[in-house]
Coordinates of C-alpha atoms and ligand atoms in Angstrom, one line a residue:
Chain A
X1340 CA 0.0 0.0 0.0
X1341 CA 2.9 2.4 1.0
X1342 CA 6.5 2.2 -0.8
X1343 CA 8.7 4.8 0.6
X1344 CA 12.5 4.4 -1.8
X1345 CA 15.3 5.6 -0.2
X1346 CA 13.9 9.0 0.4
X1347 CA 16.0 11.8 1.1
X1348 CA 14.5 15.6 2.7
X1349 CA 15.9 18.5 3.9
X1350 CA 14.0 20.8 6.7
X1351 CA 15.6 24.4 6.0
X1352 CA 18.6 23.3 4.2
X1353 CA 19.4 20.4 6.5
X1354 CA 19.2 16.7 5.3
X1355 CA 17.0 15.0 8.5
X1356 CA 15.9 11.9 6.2
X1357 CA 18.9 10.1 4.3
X1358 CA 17.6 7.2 2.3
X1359 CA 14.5 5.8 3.9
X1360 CA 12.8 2.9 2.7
X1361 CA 9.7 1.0 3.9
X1362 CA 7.3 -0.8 2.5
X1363 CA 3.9 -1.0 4.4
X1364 CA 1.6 -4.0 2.6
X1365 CA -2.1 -3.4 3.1
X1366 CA -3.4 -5.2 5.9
X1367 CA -0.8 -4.6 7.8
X1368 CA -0.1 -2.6 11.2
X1369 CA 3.9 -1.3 11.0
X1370 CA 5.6 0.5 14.3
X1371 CA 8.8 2.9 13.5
X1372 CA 10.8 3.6 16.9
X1373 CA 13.9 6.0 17.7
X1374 CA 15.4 8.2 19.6
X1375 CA 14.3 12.2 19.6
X1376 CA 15.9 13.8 16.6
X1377 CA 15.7 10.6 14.8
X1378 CA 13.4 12.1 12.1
X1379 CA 10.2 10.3 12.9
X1380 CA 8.1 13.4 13.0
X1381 CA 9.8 14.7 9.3
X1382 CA 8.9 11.3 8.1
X1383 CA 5.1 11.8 8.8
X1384 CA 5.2 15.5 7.6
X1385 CA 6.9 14.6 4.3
X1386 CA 4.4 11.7 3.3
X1387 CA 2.0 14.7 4.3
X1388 CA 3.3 16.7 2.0
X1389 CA 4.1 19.8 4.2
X1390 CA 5.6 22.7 3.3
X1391 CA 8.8 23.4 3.8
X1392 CA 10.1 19.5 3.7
X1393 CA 11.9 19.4 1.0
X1394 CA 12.0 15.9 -1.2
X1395 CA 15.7 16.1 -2.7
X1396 CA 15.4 12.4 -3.6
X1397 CA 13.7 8.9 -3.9
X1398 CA 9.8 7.9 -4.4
X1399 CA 6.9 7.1 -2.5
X1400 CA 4.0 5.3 -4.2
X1401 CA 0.4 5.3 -2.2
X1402 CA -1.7 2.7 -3.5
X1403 CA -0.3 2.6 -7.1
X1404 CA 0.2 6.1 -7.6
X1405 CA 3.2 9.0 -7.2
X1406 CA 2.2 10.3 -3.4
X1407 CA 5.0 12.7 -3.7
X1408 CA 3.3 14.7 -6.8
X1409 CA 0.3 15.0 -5.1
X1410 CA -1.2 18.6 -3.1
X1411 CA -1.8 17.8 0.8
X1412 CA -5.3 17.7 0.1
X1413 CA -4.8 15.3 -2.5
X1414 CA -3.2 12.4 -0.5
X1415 CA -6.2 13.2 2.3
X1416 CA -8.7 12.8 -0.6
X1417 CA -6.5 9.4 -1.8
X1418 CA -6.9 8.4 1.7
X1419 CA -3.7 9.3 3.4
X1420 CA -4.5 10.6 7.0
X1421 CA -2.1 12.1 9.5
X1422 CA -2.8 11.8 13.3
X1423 CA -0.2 14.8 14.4
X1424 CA 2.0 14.7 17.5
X1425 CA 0.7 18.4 18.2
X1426 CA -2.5 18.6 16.9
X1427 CA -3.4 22.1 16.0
X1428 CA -5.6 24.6 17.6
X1429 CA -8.1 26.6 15.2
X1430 CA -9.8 29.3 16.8
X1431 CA -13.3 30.0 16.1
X1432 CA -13.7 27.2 14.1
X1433 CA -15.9 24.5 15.6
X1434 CA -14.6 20.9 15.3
X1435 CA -17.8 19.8 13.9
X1436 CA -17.7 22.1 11.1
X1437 CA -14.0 21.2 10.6
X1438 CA -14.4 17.5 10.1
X1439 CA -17.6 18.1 8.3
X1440 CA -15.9 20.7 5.5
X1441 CA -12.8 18.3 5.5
X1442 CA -14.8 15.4 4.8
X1443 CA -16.8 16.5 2.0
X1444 CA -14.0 17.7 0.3
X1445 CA -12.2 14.6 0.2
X1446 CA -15.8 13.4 -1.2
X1447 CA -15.7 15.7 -3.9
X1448 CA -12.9 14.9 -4.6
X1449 CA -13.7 11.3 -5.4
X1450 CA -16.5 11.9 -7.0
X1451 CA -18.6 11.3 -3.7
X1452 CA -21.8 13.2 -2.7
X1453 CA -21.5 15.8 0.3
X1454 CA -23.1 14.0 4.0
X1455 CA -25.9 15.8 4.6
X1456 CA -25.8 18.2 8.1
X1457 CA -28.0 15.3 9.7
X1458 CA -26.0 12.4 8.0
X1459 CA -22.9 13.8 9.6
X1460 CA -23.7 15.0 12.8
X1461 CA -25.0 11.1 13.1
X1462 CA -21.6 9.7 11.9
X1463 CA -20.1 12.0 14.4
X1464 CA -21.4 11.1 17.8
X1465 CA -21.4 7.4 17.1
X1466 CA -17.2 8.0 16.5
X1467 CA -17.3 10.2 19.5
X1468 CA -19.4 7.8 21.2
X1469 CA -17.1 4.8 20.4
X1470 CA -14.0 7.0 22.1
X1471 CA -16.1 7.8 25.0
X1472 CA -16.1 11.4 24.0
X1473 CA -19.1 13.9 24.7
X1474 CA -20.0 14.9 21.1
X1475 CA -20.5 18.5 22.7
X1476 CA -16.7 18.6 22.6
X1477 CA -17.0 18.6 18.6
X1478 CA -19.1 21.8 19.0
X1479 CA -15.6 23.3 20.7
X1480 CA -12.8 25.0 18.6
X1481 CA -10.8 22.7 16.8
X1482 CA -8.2 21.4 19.5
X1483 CA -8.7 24.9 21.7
X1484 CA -8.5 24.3 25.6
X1485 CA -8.2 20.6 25.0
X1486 CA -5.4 18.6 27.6
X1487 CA -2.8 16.7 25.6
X1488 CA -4.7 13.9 25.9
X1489 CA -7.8 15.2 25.0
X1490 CA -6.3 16.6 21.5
X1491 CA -4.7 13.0 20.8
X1492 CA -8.4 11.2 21.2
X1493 CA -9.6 14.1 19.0
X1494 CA -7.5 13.0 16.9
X1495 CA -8.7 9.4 16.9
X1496 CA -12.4 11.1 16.4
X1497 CA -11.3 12.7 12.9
X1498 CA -9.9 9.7 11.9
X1499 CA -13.2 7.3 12.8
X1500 CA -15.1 9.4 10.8
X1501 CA -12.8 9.9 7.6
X1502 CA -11.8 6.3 7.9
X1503 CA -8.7 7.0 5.4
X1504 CA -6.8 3.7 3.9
X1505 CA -3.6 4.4 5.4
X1506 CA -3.0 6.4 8.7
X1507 CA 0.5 8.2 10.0
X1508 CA 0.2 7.8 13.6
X1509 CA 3.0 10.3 15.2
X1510 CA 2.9 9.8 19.2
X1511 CA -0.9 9.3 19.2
X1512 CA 0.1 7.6 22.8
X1513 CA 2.2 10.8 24.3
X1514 CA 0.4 12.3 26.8
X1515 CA -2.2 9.5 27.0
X1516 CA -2.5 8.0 30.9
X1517 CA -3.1 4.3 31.2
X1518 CA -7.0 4.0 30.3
X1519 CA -6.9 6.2 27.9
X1520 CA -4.0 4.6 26.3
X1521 CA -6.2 1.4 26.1
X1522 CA -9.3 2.9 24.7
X1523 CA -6.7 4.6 21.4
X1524 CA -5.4 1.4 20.8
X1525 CA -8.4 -0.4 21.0
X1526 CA -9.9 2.5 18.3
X1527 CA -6.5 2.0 16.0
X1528 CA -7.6 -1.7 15.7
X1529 CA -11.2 -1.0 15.2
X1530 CA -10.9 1.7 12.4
X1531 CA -7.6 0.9 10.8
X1532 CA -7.5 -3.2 11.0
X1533 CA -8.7 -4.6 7.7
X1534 CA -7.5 -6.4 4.0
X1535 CA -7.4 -2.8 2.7
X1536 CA -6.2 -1.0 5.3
X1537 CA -2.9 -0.4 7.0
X1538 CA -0.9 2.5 9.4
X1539 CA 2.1 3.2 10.3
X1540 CA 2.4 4.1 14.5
X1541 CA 5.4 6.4 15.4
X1542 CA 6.5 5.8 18.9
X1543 CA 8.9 6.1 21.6
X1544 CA 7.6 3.8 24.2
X1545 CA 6.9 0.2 23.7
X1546 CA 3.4 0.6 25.5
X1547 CA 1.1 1.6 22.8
X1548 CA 2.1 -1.7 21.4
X1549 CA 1.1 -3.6 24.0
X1550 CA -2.8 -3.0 22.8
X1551 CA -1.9 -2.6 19.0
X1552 CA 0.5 -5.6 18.3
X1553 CA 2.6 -4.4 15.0
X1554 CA 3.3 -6.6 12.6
X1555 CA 6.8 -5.0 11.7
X1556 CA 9.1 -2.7 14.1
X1557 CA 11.5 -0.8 12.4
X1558 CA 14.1 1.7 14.2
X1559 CA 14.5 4.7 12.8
X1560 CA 18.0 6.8 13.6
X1561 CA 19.3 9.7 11.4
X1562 CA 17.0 9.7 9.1
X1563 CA 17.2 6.2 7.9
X1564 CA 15.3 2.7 9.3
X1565 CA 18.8 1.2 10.4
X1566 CA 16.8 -2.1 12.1
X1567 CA 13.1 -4.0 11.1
X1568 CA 12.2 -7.1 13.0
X1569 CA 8.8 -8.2 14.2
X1570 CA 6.9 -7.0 17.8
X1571 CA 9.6 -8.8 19.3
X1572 CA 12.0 -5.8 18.5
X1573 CA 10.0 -3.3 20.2
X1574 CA 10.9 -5.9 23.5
X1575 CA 13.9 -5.4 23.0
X1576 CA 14.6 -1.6 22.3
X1577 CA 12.8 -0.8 25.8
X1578 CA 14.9 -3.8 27.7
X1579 CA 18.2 -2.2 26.1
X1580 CA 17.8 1.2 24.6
X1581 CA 18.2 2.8 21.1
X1582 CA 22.0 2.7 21.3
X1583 CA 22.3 -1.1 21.8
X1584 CA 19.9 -2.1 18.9
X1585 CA 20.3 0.5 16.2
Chain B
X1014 CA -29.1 71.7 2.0
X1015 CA -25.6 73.4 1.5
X1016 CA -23.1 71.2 0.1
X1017 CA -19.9 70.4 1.8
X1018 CA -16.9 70.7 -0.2
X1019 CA -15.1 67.5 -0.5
X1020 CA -12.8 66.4 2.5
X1021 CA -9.3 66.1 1.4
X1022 CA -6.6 64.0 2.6
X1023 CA -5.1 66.7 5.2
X1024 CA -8.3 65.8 7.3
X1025 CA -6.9 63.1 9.5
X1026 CA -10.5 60.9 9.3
X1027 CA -10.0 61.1 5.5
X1028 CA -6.6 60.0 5.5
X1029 CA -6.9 57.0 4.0
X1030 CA -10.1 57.2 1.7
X1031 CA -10.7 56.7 -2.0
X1032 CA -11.3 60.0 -2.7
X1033 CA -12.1 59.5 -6.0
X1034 CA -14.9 57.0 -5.3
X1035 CA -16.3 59.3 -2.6
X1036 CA -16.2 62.3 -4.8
X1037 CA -18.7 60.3 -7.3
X1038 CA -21.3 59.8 -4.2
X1039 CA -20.4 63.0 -2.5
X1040 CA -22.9 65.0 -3.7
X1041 CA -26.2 62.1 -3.1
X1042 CA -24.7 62.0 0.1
X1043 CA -27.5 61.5 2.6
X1044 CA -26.5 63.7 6.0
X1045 CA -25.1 61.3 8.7
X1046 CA -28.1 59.5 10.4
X1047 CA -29.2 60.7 13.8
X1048 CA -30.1 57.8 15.9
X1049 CA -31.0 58.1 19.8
X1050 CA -31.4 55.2 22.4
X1051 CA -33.5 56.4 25.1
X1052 CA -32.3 56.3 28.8
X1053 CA -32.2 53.0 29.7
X1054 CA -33.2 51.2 27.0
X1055 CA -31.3 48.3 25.0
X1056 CA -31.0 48.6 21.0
X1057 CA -29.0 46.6 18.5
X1058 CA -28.5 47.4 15.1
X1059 CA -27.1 46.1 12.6
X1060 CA -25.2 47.7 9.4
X1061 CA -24.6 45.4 6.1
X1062 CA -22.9 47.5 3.5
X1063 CA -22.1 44.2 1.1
X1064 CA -24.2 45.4 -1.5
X1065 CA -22.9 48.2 -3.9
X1066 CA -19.6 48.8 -5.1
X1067 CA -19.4 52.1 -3.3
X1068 CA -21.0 52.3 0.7
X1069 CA -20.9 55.6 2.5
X1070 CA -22.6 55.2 5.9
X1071 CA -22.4 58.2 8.5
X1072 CA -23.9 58.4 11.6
X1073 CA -24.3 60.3 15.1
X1074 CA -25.4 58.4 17.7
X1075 CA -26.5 59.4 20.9
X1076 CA -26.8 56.7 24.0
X1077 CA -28.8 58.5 27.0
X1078 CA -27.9 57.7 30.8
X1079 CA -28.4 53.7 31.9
X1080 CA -28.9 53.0 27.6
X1081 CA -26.8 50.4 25.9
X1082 CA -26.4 49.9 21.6
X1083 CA -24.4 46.7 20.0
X1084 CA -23.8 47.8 16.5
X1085 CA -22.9 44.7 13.9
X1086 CA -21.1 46.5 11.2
X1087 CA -20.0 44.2 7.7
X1088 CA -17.8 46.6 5.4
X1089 CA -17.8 44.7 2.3
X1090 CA -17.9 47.1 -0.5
X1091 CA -16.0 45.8 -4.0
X1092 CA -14.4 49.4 -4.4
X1093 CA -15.0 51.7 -1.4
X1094 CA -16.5 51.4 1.9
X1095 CA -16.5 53.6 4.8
X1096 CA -18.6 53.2 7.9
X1097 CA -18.4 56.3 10.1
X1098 CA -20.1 57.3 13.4
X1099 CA -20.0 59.5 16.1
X1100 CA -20.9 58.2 19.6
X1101 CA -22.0 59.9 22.6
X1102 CA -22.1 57.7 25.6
X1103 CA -23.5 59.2 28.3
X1104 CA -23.8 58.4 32.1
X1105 CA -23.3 54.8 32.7
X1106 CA -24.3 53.5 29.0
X1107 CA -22.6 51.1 26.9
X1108 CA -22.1 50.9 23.5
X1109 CA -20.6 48.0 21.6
X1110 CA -19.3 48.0 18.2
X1111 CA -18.2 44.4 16.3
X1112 CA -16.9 45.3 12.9
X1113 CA -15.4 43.8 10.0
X1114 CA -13.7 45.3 6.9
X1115 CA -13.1 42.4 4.1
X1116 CA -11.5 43.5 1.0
X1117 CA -9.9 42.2 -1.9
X1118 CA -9.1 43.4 -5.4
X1119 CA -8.0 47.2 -5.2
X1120 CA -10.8 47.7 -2.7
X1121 CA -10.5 50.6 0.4
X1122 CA -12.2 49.9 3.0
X1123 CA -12.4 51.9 6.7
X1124 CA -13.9 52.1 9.8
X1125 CA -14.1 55.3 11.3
X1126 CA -15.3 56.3 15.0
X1127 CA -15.4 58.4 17.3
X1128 CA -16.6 57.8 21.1
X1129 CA -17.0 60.6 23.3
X1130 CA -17.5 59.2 26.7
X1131 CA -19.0 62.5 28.4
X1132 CA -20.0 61.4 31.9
X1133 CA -19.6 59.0 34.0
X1134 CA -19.6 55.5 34.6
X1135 CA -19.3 54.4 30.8
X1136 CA -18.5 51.6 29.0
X1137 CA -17.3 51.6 25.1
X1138 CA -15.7 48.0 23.4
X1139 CA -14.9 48.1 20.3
X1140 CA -14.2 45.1 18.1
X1141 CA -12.3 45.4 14.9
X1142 CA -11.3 42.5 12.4
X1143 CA -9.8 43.3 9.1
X1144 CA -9.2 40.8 6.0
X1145 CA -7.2 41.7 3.6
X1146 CA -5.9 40.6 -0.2
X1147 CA -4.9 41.7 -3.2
X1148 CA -4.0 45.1 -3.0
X1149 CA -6.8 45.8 -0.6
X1150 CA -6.5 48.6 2.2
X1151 CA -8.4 48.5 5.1
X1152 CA -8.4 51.1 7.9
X1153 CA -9.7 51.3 11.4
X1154 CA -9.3 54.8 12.8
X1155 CA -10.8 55.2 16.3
X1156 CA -10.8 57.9 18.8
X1157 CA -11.6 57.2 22.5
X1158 CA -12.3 60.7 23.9
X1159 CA -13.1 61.0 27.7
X1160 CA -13.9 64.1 29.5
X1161 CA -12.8 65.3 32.5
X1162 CA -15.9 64.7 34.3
X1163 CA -16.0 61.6 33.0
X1164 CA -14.9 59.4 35.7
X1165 CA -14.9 55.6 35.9
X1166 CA -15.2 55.5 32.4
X1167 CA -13.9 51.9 30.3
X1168 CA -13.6 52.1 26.8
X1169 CA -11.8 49.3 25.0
X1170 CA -10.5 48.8 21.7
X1171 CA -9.1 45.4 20.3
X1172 CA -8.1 45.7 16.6
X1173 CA -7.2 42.7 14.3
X1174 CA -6.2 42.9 10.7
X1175 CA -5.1 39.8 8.4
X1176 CA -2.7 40.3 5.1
X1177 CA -3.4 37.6 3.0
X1178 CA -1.5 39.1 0.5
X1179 CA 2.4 41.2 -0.5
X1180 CA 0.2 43.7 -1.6
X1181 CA -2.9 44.6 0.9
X1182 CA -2.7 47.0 3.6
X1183 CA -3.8 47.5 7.0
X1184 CA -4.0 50.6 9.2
X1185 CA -4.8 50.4 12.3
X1186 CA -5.0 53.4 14.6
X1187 CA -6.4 53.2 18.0
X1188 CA -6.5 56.7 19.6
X1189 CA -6.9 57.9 23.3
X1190 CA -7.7 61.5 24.1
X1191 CA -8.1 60.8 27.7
X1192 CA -8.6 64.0 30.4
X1193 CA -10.5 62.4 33.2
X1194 CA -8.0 60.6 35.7
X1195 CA -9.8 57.3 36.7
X1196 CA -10.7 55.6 33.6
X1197 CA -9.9 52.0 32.3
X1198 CA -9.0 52.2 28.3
X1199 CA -7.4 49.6 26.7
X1200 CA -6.1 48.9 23.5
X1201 CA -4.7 46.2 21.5
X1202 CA -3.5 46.1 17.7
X1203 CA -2.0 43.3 15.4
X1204 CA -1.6 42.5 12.0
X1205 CA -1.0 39.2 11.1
X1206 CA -1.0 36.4 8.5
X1207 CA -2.7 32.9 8.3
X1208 CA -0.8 30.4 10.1
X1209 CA 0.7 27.8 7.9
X1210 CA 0.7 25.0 10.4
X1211 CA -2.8 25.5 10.8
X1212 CA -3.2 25.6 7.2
X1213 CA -1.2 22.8 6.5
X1214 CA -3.8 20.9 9.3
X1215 CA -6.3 22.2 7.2
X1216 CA -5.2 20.8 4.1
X1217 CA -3.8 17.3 5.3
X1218 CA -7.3 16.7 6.0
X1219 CA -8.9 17.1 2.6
X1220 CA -9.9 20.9 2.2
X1221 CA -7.9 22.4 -0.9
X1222 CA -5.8 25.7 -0.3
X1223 CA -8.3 28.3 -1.0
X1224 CA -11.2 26.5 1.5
X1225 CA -8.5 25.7 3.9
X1226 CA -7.8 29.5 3.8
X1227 CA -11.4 30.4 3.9
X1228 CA -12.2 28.1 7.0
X1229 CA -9.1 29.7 9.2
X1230 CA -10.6 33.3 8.1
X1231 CA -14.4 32.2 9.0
X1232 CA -12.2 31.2 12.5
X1233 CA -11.4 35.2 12.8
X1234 CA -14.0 37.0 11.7
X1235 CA -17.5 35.0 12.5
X1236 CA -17.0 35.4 15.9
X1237 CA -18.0 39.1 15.8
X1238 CA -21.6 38.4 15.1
X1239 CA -21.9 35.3 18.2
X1240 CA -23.9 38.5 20.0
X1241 CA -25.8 39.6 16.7
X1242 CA -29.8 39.9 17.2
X1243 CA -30.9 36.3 16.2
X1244 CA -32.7 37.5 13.0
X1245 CA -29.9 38.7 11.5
X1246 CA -26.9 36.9 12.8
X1247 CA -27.7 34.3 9.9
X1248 CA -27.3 37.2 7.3
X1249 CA -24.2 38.5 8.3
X1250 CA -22.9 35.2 8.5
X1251 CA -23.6 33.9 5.1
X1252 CA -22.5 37.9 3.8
X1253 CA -19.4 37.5 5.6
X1254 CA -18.7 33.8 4.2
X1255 CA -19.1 34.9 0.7
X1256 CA -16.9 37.6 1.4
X1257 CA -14.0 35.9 2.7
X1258 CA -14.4 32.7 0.4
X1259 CA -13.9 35.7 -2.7
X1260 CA -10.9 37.1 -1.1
X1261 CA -9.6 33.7 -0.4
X1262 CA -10.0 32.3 -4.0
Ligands
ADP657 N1 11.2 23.2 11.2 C1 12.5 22.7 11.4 N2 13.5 23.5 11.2 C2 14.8 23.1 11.4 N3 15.1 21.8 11.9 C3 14.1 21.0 12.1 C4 12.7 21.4 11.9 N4 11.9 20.3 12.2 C5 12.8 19.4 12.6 N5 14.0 19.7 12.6 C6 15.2 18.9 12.9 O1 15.1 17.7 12.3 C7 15.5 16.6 13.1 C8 14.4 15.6 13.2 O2 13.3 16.1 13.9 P1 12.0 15.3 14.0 O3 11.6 14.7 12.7 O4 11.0 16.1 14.7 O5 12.5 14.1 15.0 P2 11.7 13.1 15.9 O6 10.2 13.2 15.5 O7 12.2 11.7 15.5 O8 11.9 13.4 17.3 C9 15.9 17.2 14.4 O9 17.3 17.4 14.4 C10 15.2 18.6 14.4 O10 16.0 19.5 15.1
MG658 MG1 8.5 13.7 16.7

């Protein structure tokens, strides 16, 4: 589903990935660990397509076609989403209206009809249900006075109701205590497990894997994945640390 | 009637104006509206100038002692708009003005009051959002005058303009003329652009760059008309949407 070719980017002039590759089959859950600075969170912005991450070499093909030609909106539209490891705050903008805008636009863009006000607002609180979250939240500012934790479960909301093909998970379990650490991982497996599905969880802490069991590990360091292996891997980078593995 | 010769750009209230476009409407000029809340009483208004390429509106208002106005003001004119007023708040009234200027193209669009606080115990908040592109100007000049037996007067002011693009500009002068000695005034100005990282959100979740853009200016502006009277909040809304989608595109 994802094919990333030794891909090279620069952040302001500085090289931060130096010949990645991965390959992420559908159906499959894959975990990338490594220490801070690794280039975990460039990783997640450049299949985003954000600006400012520059591509100086290598591909990535998303489901059959060239991810790397297409706009940000594009890849959301082809099914591409991004759970961010600092979701943004939008003032004045509700969340409900967010999600709602955002999700017709990827139907446009596939030739879907818009979800009518009622269709949505349905869809909504059953996702919002399902993570145990009042749907008055969605009627907040996108992300605005939300805890840490709060923002990453928002997260998991957006994603329930877009239900994209391939999700980007960066930290989704930073800042998450315990029980609410179970009920993410549990909501990874429901909306993301499937024959034509697959994601990609970045993460520092073997914990989140404890609920989502990977099906690959890689270890990312200096911008390339120096180590793959299966869950067993992610054992054995908590027992000895990044510097004995990588 | 006697007509007024045309303001020039020496006069500090006409500093920024489109002369030209107000010298074609000069002369139809209706005479600045005279509008009086009674003493304790509770009016809003609401002022929509979205409709013809050129919008004068001028008027003197007059709040009486324990009265309180919220003016809604939309400045959306495609070539010139200018929304003036002068406001007399008198013993413990309140007036409140939410206002938006959104231009694009080669529009000029301004904001221009005056609020003389001339006894005491009144309040005066003032809420200005500009949107700006192309080579758009928008101007907010507002004077905050309090008299000297005007004691425990607050007047605020909180002043927002967004560039969207090289070429638009924003003018923002806030202005105290203060002679009482306990008073509370505030004001606040900034002049910004959209955030990329929240556009970038924006767009990593399906909404193309011009929406994306349009949704983030909805986020600054729509909050102005939360207090609007209920039968015309939906107006300004929509008005104020088609606006900013236009200078978005
Ligand atoms: N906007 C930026 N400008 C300059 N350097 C950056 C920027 N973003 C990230 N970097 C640098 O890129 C490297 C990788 O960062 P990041 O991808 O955030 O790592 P990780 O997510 O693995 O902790 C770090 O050295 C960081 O300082
Ligand atoms: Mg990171």
């Amino acid at each position: 589903m994802l094919e990333i070719n030794n891909l090279h980017a620069t952040v302001a002039g500085k090289p931060i990935l130096n010949g990645l590759s991965l390959t992420v089959p559908a159906g499959e859950v894959h975990a990338i660990m490594g220490p801070n600075g690794a280039g975990k969170s460039t990783l997640s912005y450049v299949l985003g397509g954000r600006p400012g991450y520059e591509v100086t070499g290598g591909t990535v093909t998303f489901i059959g076609e060239d991810l790397l030609a297409q706009e940000p909106h594009e890849r959301a539209a082809a099914g591409l989403f991004l759970g961010f490891q600092y979701p943004v705050e939008i003032p004045g903008v509700s969340s409900m209206q967010f999600i709602r805008e955002s999700l017709n636009a990827q139907r446009r863009a596939r030739g879907q009809a818009d979800l009518s006000g009622a269709e949505f607002i349905r869809l909504a609180r059953a996702e919002a249900a399902e993570l145990g979250m009042d749907v008055d939240m969605l009627k907040r500012p996108v992300n605005v006075g939300f805890s840490g934790g709060e923002k990453k479960r928002a997260e998991m909301v957006q994603m329930g109701i877009m239900r994209p093909r391939f999700a980007v998970l960066d930290e989704t379990d930073s800042g998450l205590d315990i029980d609410a650490l179970r009920v993410v991982g549990a909501e990874i497996n429901r909306i993301m497990r499937g024959p034509d599905r697959a994601a990609l969880l970045i993460t520092h802490y073997q914990r989140l894997l404890d609920y989502v069991q990977p099906d690959r590990v890689h270890v990312l360091a200096a911008g390339r994945i120096v180590r793959s292996g299966g869950p067993e891997l992610a054992l054995e980078l908590e027992r000895e640390g990044y510097a004995e593995v990588a | 009637m006697t007509a007024l010769a045309l303001p020039t750009r020496k006069d500090e209230a006409y500093r920024y104006a489109d002369l030209d476009a107000l010298g074609r409407v000069w002369a139809d000029l209706a005479q600045a509206r005279e509008i009086v809340v009674p003493a304790g009483e509770a009016h809003s208004h609401v002022l929509l100038a979205a409709n013809e390429a050129v919008e004068v509106h001028r008027a003197r208002l007059v709040i009486q002692p324990g009265a309180s106005l919220d003016l809604f003001a939309l400045n959306g004119a495609a070539e010139y708009g200018r929304i003036e007023m002068d406001v007399e708040v008198r013993e413990g009234a309140r007036f409140t003005l939410n206002a938006a200027n959104i231009a694009g193209g080669k529009a000029t669009q301004e904001i221009v009051t005056h609020v003389r606080h001339t006894e005491p115990n009144g309040t005066s908040n003032q809420t200005v959002r500009s949107v700006l592109g192309g080579t758009a100007t928008g101007s907010y000049l507002g004077k905050v005058a309090v008299a000297r037996q005007a004691q425990k007067v607050d007047g605020e002011q909180s002043v927002k303009a967004m560039l969207l693009d090289r070429g638009a500009t924003a003018n923002c002068k806030p202005e105290l003329e203060i002679y009482a000695d306990d008073v509370k005034c505030a004001h606040g100005a900034t002049v910004g652009e959209l955030d990329p990282t929240q556009l970038f959100y924006a767009m990593s979740r399906g909404l193309p760059p011009a929406e994306a853009k349009a949704l983030l200016l909805e986020g600054f502006v729509l909050q102005l008309w939360d207090d609007a009277p209920e039968d015309r909040r939906d107006e300004l809304v929509e008005a104020s949407r088609a606006l900013l989608r236009r200078v978005a595109a």
